[in-house]
Amino acid sequence: MKNNLSEEIQKAAEILSQAKSAVIFSGAGMSAESGIATFRDPGGLWDRFDPAEVGTAPGIMSLLSEGGDTIREIIREVVEAFTLARPNAGHLALAELERMGVARSVITQNIDNLHREAGSTRVFEVHGNLYRFRCLNCESKFFVDRSDFLERLGDIARGSGPLSLEGIMERVPRCSCGGVSRPDVVMFGESVQELGEAIFEAHQSDVMLILGTSGVVYPAAMVPQEARKAGAVLIEINPTEVVFASKNDVYIREKAAVALPLIVEEVKKRKKKK
Ligand SMILES: [Zn+2]
């Protein structure tokens, strides 16, 4: 099995060293390796709470009307995980691939900003970004300081007494136009963001590197299929299961944080020889 793994890593490195326009598609598994538990796993948030209930605006309103204990518990968990989360070796290796001129862009289902923090610059976030807000008045978007925002959320989670919508809104940053803003993340039932751009990127790709995604969340999961239609080779890295790769592709049963640095080292060696 060990032999097999290194063989697949060599294969992936060979393909990437010849790629002109590799596009990365990452999912929850990538964040899990940075300590953000995949919400769908046993014990995860969506295992204990029904996302159709707590992941929608009406659901949140109804939980607030009950005093907000559930919301507090969810916020506390999210704040803890996101405060500790840092880009892992996989994120850093992907940023390196961009600097080497191999990777064209990153399409991610994750909202944690870790690809940007690692140094990737062309990032399309189909489920939004937790540290970006959208003004409900003028529609403009703005980033907030990560630690400042998490501290504000933490205040809400630690507070006592009933939690109100007003109480939450007071802590949400205002737009420069004075308008009220909301986190620019896609909630359940809302449409995904930048899907057109993501599909355009998929069509431009000659290799698609697929990392830690279960392929169950549509329409984002159609991105690898669009890449394949455009003729891209798929390289899938997933420690638990193969979802997209078929026999002409490469599948690496390993964590992204383990496999990607090895692959990037191999790509560098090949580039030097040329
Ligand atoms: Zn505004």
Short mmCIF file of C-alpha atoms and ligand atoms in Angstrom, two decimals:
data_model
loop_
_atom_site.label_atom_id
_atom_site.label_comp_id
_atom_site.label_asym_id
_atom_site.label_seq_id
_atom_site.Cartn_x
_atom_site.Cartn_y
_atom_site.Cartn_z
CA MET A 1 0.00 0.00 0.00
CA LYS A 2 2.86 2.39 0.85
CA ASN A 3 4.46 1.72 -2.54
CA ASN A 4 1.19 2.36 -4.20
CA LEU A 5 0.82 5.72 -2.47
CA SER A 6 4.21 6.98 -3.56
CA GLU A 7 3.49 5.74 -7.08
CA GLU A 8 0.30 7.79 -7.18
CA ILE A 9 2.15 10.82 -5.81
CA GLN A 10 4.75 10.50 -8.58
CA LYS A 11 1.98 10.23 -11.14
CA ALA A 12 0.25 13.35 -9.78
CA ALA A 13 3.55 15.26 -9.77
CA GLU A 14 4.27 14.27 -13.37
CA ILE A 15 0.84 15.48 -14.51
CA LEU A 16 1.09 18.74 -12.56
CA SER A 17 4.61 19.48 -13.78
CA GLN A 18 3.21 19.55 -17.31
CA ALA A 19 0.02 21.39 -16.42
CA LYS A 20 -0.46 24.93 -17.66
CA SER A 21 -3.72 25.69 -15.99
CA ALA A 22 -4.43 23.54 -12.94
CA VAL A 23 -7.52 24.46 -10.96
CA ILE A 24 -8.07 23.39 -7.37
CA PHE A 25 -11.44 22.39 -5.97
CA SER A 26 -11.52 22.03 -2.18
CA GLY A 27 -14.14 20.96 0.31
CA ALA A 28 -14.70 20.43 4.01
CA GLY A 29 -11.98 17.79 4.41
CA MET A 30 -9.38 20.45 3.70
CA SER A 31 -10.68 22.59 6.58
CA ALA A 32 -11.02 19.57 8.86
CA GLU A 33 -7.24 19.16 8.63
CA SER A 34 -6.99 22.69 10.06
CA GLY A 35 -9.24 21.80 12.97
CA ILE A 36 -12.59 22.91 11.57
CA ALA A 37 -14.62 19.74 12.00
CA THR A 38 -16.68 18.81 9.00
CA PHE A 39 -20.16 19.83 10.06
CA ARG A 40 -21.68 16.72 8.51
CA ASP A 41 -19.56 14.17 10.35
CA PRO A 42 -20.93 12.30 13.39
CA GLY A 43 -20.85 14.72 16.31
CA GLY A 44 -20.52 17.71 13.95
CA LEU A 45 -22.90 20.66 14.08
CA TRP A 46 -25.18 19.36 11.33
CA ASP A 47 -25.28 15.96 13.00
CA ARG A 48 -26.71 17.45 16.20
CA PHE A 49 -28.72 20.31 14.76
CA ASP A 50 -30.92 20.24 11.71
CA PRO A 51 -29.28 22.58 9.16
CA ALA A 52 -32.64 23.21 7.54
CA GLU A 53 -33.59 24.69 10.92
CA VAL A 54 -30.50 26.47 12.22
CA GLY A 55 -28.88 27.27 8.87
CA THR A 56 -31.65 29.52 7.58
CA ALA A 57 -32.73 33.05 8.49
CA PRO A 58 -36.27 32.00 9.59
CA GLY A 59 -34.79 29.15 11.63
CA ILE A 60 -32.44 31.54 13.42
CA MET A 61 -35.31 33.94 14.12
CA SER A 62 -37.36 31.18 15.69
CA LEU A 63 -34.42 30.00 17.83
CA LEU A 64 -33.89 33.60 18.97
CA SER A 65 -37.51 33.82 20.03
CA GLU A 66 -36.82 30.82 22.30
CA GLY A 67 -34.06 32.75 24.09
CA GLY A 68 -31.16 31.85 21.84
CA ASP A 69 -29.41 29.13 23.90
CA THR A 70 -28.96 26.94 20.83
CA ILE A 71 -27.57 29.86 18.83
CA ARG A 72 -25.11 30.58 21.63
CA GLU A 73 -23.93 26.98 21.64
CA ILE A 74 -23.44 27.01 17.86
CA ILE A 75 -21.63 30.37 17.91
CA ARG A 76 -19.37 29.17 20.73
CA GLU A 77 -18.32 26.09 18.77
CA VAL A 78 -17.80 28.01 15.55
CA VAL A 79 -15.73 30.69 17.30
CA GLU A 80 -13.55 28.11 19.07
CA ALA A 81 -12.80 26.18 15.89
CA PHE A 82 -12.22 29.23 13.69
CA THR A 83 -10.06 31.01 16.26
CA LEU A 84 -7.63 28.09 16.34
CA ALA A 85 -7.72 27.32 12.62
CA ARG A 86 -4.59 28.08 10.59
CA PRO A 87 -3.68 27.16 7.03
CA ASN A 88 -2.26 23.63 7.02
CA ALA A 89 0.63 22.26 4.95
CA GLY A 90 -1.86 21.47 2.18
CA HIS A 91 -3.08 25.07 1.90
CA LEU A 92 0.53 26.29 1.85
CA ALA A 93 1.50 23.79 -0.86
CA LEU A 94 -1.36 25.02 -3.05
CA ALA A 95 -0.23 28.64 -2.70
CA GLU A 96 3.24 27.44 -3.74
CA LEU A 97 1.74 25.83 -6.84
CA GLU A 98 0.25 29.21 -7.78
CA ARG A 99 3.60 30.96 -7.32
CA MET A 100 5.23 28.29 -9.49
CA GLY A 101 2.80 29.12 -12.28
CA VAL A 102 1.17 25.68 -12.12
CA ALA A 103 -2.12 26.51 -10.39
CA ARG A 104 -4.47 28.98 -12.00
CA SER A 105 -7.09 29.32 -9.27
CA VAL A 106 -8.80 27.80 -6.25
CA ILE A 107 -12.50 27.07 -6.09
CA THR A 108 -13.54 26.26 -2.55
CA GLN A 109 -16.67 25.27 -0.69
CA ASN A 110 -15.03 26.42 2.56
CA ILE A 111 -15.84 29.75 4.20
CA ASP A 112 -12.79 29.91 6.47
CA ASN A 113 -10.51 32.14 4.32
CA LEU A 114 -7.62 29.70 4.83
CA HIS A 115 -6.65 29.54 1.14
CA ARG A 116 -6.23 33.32 1.08
CA GLU A 117 -4.34 33.27 4.38
CA ALA A 118 -1.99 30.66 2.94
CA GLY A 119 -1.22 32.95 0.01
CA SER A 120 -3.48 31.83 -2.84
CA THR A 121 -4.69 34.96 -4.64
CA ARG A 122 -7.32 33.77 -7.14
CA VAL A 123 -9.91 32.21 -4.86
CA PHE A 124 -13.55 31.63 -5.73
CA GLU A 125 -15.66 30.88 -2.67
CA VAL A 126 -18.92 29.31 -3.74
CA HIS A 127 -20.28 29.25 -0.19
CA GLY A 128 -18.98 32.73 0.71
CA ASN A 129 -16.46 33.86 3.30
CA LEU A 130 -17.10 34.16 7.04
CA TYR A 131 -14.96 37.31 7.28
CA ARG A 132 -16.71 39.17 4.50
CA PHE A 133 -19.91 41.17 4.96
CA ARG A 134 -22.48 42.28 2.46
CA CYS A 135 -24.40 45.52 2.88
CA LEU A 136 -28.14 45.03 2.73
CA ASN A 137 -28.54 48.62 1.58
CA CYS A 138 -25.94 49.18 -1.16
CA GLU A 139 -24.88 45.54 -1.78
CA SER A 140 -21.18 46.35 -1.42
CA LYS A 141 -18.94 43.73 0.18
CA PHE A 142 -16.16 44.29 2.68
CA PHE A 143 -13.73 42.16 4.67
CA VAL A 144 -13.48 42.47 8.44
CA ASP A 145 -10.51 41.78 10.67
CA ARG A 146 -10.58 38.11 11.56
CA SER A 147 -9.67 38.29 15.25
CA ASP A 148 -11.80 41.37 15.86
CA PHE A 149 -14.81 39.66 14.31
CA LEU A 150 -14.29 36.41 16.24
CA GLU A 151 -13.97 38.38 19.47
CA ARG A 152 -17.28 40.11 18.82
CA LEU A 153 -18.92 36.76 18.15
CA GLY A 154 -17.30 35.35 21.27
CA ASP A 155 -18.88 38.18 23.30
CA ILE A 156 -22.29 37.06 22.08
CA ALA A 157 -21.58 33.43 22.99
CA ARG A 158 -20.36 34.34 26.50
CA GLY A 159 -23.12 36.81 27.28
CA SER A 160 -25.97 35.99 29.59
CA GLY A 161 -29.66 36.68 29.39
CA PRO A 162 -31.87 36.35 26.36
CA LEU A 163 -30.26 36.84 22.98
CA SER A 164 -32.04 39.12 20.56
CA LEU A 165 -31.70 39.93 16.91
CA GLU A 166 -31.00 43.54 17.92
CA GLY A 167 -28.25 42.33 20.25
CA ILE A 168 -26.60 40.48 17.38
CA MET A 169 -27.08 43.31 14.87
CA GLU A 170 -25.38 45.77 17.23
CA ARG A 171 -22.21 43.73 16.99
CA VAL A 172 -22.31 43.32 13.22
CA PRO A 173 -20.05 45.82 11.40
CA ARG A 174 -21.76 48.67 9.56
CA CYS A 175 -21.17 49.47 5.91
CA SER A 176 -19.57 52.84 5.14
CA CYS A 177 -22.94 53.92 3.69
CA GLY A 178 -24.46 53.38 7.15
CA GLY A 179 -26.41 50.34 6.01
CA VAL A 180 -26.83 47.13 7.99
CA SER A 181 -24.73 44.23 6.76
CA ARG A 182 -24.85 40.47 7.02
CA PRO A 183 -22.12 37.82 6.84
CA ASP A 184 -21.51 37.01 3.19
CA VAL A 185 -21.90 33.26 3.63
CA VAL A 186 -24.38 31.07 1.81
CA MET A 187 -27.01 29.72 4.16
CA PHE A 188 -29.13 26.68 3.50
CA GLY A 189 -31.61 27.32 0.75
CA GLU A 190 -29.68 30.33 -0.61
CA SER A 191 -28.00 30.21 -3.98
CA VAL A 192 -24.28 29.65 -4.22
CA GLN A 193 -21.90 32.47 -5.15
CA GLU A 194 -19.49 32.81 -8.06
CA LEU A 195 -20.78 29.62 -9.68
CA GLY A 196 -20.42 31.11 -13.17
CA GLU A 197 -16.80 32.01 -12.44
CA ALA A 198 -16.17 28.56 -10.92
CA ILE A 199 -17.51 26.83 -14.01
CA PHE A 200 -15.51 29.14 -16.27
CA GLU A 201 -12.37 28.20 -14.31
CA ALA A 202 -13.26 24.50 -14.63
CA HIS A 203 -13.58 24.92 -18.40
CA GLN A 204 -10.14 26.56 -18.55
CA SER A 205 -8.43 23.82 -16.54
CA ASP A 206 -6.18 21.09 -17.90
CA VAL A 207 -5.89 19.46 -14.46
CA MET A 208 -8.34 19.63 -11.59
CA LEU A 209 -6.99 18.90 -8.14
CA ILE A 210 -9.89 17.78 -5.93
CA LEU A 211 -9.37 17.91 -2.19
CA GLY A 212 -11.48 16.63 0.66
CA THR A 213 -14.91 16.97 -0.84
CA SER A 214 -17.71 14.45 -0.50
CA GLY A 215 -19.44 15.62 -3.65
CA VAL A 216 -22.85 15.73 -2.02
CA VAL A 217 -23.36 19.49 -1.94
CA TYR A 218 -24.82 20.67 -5.23
CA PRO A 219 -24.46 22.70 -7.38
CA ALA A 220 -20.83 23.12 -6.26
CA ALA A 221 -20.18 19.42 -6.84
CA MET A 222 -20.77 19.86 -10.57
CA VAL A 223 -17.47 21.78 -10.86
CA PRO A 224 -15.26 18.64 -11.29
CA GLN A 225 -17.71 17.23 -13.80
CA GLU A 226 -17.43 20.42 -15.85
CA ALA A 227 -13.62 20.16 -15.71
CA ARG A 228 -13.78 16.60 -16.99
CA LYS A 229 -16.09 17.62 -19.84
CA ALA A 230 -13.49 20.22 -20.79
CA GLY A 231 -10.86 17.47 -20.99
CA ALA A 232 -9.09 17.99 -17.66
CA VAL A 233 -7.37 15.12 -15.83
CA LEU A 234 -8.63 14.77 -12.28
CA ILE A 235 -6.31 14.27 -9.32
CA GLU A 236 -8.36 13.48 -6.25
CA ILE A 237 -6.92 13.45 -2.73
CA ASN A 238 -9.27 12.20 -0.05
CA PRO A 239 -8.36 10.03 2.96
CA THR A 240 -11.73 8.32 3.16
CA GLU A 241 -13.28 7.78 -0.24
CA VAL A 242 -12.97 8.33 -3.97
CA VAL A 243 -15.82 10.42 -5.34
CA PHE A 244 -14.85 11.86 -8.71
CA ALA A 245 -11.72 10.15 -10.02
CA SER A 246 -12.18 7.34 -12.51
CA LYS A 247 -9.70 4.99 -14.13
CA ASN A 248 -7.83 7.53 -16.25
CA ASP A 249 -7.44 9.86 -13.29
CA VAL A 250 -5.29 9.76 -10.17
CA TYR A 251 -6.67 8.95 -6.74
CA ILE A 252 -4.56 9.40 -3.60
CA ARG A 253 -6.00 7.99 -0.40
CA GLU A 254 -4.29 10.40 1.99
CA LYS A 255 -4.80 13.70 3.79
CA ALA A 256 -4.17 16.78 1.67
CA ALA A 257 -1.79 18.16 4.32
CA VAL A 258 0.34 15.03 3.92
CA ALA A 259 0.14 14.38 0.19
CA LEU A 260 0.30 17.92 -1.24
CA PRO A 261 3.71 18.95 0.17
CA LEU A 262 5.18 15.67 -1.18
CA ILE A 263 3.64 16.32 -4.60
CA VAL A 264 4.85 19.92 -4.73
CA GLU A 265 8.42 18.82 -3.87
CA GLU A 266 8.29 16.35 -6.74
CA VAL A 267 6.91 18.97 -9.13
CA LYS A 268 9.78 21.30 -8.18
CA LYS A 269 12.38 18.60 -8.94
CA ARG A 270 10.86 18.02 -12.36
CA LYS A 271 10.68 21.73 -13.13
CA LYS A 272 14.37 22.14 -12.24
CA LYS A 273 15.39 19.39 -14.64
CA LYS A 274 13.68 21.15 -17.54
ZN ZN B 1 -23.66 50.01 2.11
#
